[in-house]
Coordinates of C-alpha atoms in Angstrom, one line a residue:
X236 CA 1.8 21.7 8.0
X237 CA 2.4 24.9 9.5
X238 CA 5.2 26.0 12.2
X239 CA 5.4 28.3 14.8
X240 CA 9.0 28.6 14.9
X241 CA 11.7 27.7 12.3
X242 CA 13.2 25.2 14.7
X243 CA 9.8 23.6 14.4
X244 CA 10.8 23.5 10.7
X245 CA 13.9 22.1 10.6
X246 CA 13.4 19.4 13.5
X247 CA 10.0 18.3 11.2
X248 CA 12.4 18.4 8.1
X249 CA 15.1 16.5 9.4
X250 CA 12.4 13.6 10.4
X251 CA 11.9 13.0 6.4
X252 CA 15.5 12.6 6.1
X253 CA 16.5 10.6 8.7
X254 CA 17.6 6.8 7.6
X255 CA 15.1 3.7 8.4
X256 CA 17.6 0.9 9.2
X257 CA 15.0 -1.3 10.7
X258 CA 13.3 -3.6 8.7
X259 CA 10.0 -5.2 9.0
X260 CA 10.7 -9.2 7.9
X261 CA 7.0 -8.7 7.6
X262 CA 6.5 -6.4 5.5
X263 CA 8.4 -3.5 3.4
X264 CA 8.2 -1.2 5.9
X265 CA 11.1 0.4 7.5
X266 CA 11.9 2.5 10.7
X267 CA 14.2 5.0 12.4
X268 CA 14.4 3.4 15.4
X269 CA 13.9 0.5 16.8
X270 CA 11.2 1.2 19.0
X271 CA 9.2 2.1 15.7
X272 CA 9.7 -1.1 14.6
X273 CA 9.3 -3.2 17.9
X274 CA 5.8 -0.8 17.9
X275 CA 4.9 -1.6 14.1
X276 CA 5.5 -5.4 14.6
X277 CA 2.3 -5.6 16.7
X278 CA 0.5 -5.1 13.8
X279 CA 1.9 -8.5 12.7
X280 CA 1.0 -10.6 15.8
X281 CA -1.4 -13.0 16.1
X282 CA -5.2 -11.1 17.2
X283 CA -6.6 -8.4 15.5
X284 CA -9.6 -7.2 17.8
X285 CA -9.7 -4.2 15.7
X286 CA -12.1 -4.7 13.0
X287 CA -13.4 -2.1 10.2
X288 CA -17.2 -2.0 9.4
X289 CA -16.7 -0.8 5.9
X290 CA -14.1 -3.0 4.9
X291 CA -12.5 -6.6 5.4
X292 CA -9.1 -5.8 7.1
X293 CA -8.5 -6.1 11.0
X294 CA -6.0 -4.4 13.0
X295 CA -4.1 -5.1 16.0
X296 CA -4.0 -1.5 17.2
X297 CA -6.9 1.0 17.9
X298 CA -4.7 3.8 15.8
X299 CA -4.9 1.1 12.8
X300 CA -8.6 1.3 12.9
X301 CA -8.6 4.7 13.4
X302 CA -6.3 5.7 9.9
X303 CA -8.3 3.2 8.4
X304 CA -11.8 4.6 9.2
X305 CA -10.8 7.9 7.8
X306 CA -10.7 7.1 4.9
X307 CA -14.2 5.9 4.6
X308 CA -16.0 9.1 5.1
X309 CA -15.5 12.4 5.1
X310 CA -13.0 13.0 7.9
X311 CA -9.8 14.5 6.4
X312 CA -8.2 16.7 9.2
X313 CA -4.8 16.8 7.4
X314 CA -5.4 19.8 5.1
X315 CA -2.1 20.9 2.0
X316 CA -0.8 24.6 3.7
X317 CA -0.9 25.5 -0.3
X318 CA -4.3 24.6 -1.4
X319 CA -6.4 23.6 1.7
X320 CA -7.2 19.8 0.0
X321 CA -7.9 17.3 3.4
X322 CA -6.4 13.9 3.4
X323 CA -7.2 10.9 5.6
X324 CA -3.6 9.6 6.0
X325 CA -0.3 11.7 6.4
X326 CA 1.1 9.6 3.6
X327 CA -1.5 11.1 0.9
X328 CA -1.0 14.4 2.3
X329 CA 2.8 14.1 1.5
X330 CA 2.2 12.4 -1.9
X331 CA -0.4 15.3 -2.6
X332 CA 2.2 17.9 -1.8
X333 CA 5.2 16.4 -3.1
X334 CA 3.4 15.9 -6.5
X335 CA 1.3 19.3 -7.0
X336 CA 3.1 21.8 -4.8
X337 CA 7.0 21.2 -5.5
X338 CA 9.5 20.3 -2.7
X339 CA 9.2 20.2 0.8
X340 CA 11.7 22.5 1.6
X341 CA 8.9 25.3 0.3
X342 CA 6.7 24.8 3.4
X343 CA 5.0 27.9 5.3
X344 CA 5.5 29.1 8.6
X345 CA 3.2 31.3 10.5

């Protein structure tokens, strides 16, 4: 990720460090807010329209189907500032950068 401004920086660092009180009874996800988590719970509820033609799973949300059809094919749009590898999911992305590049703290601005 790349930011114009070092406020940019530190308000997208501080996200990463904020606590995630609310838990999913669902699931072992957890959430700043509890928005987030009213949000995430639809994923839990009864229909799941969305449905992947590669796969088996079914989501309740469009944005579900949308993660999950990334990574499929070839659409990676979340590219490592260091090396330029795309990702399908934010979460890889981190893992990927966490893992090969060092902290977060050593993140790029423009």
């Amino acid at each position: 990720a790349w930011f114009s401004k070092i406020d940019y920086l530190i308000k997208h660092m501080n996200c990463h460090k904020v606590e995630h009180p609310f838990l999913c009874q669902l699931c072992p996800m957890s959430f700043p807010s509890k928005v987030m988590l009213t949000k995430h719970a639809k994923s839990h509820e009864g229909e799941q329209p969305f449905r992947c033609p590669h796969c088996p799973p079914r989501f309740a949300l469009n944005h579900g189907l949308v993660y999950r059809l990334r990574t499929h094919g070839d659409m990676k749009p979340l590219k490592c500032c260091f090396c330029a590898l795309g990702f399908a999911r934010k979460v890889s992305l981190s893992e990927h950068t966490l893992l090969q590049h060092g902290n977060y703290e050593q993140w790029h601005l423009n």
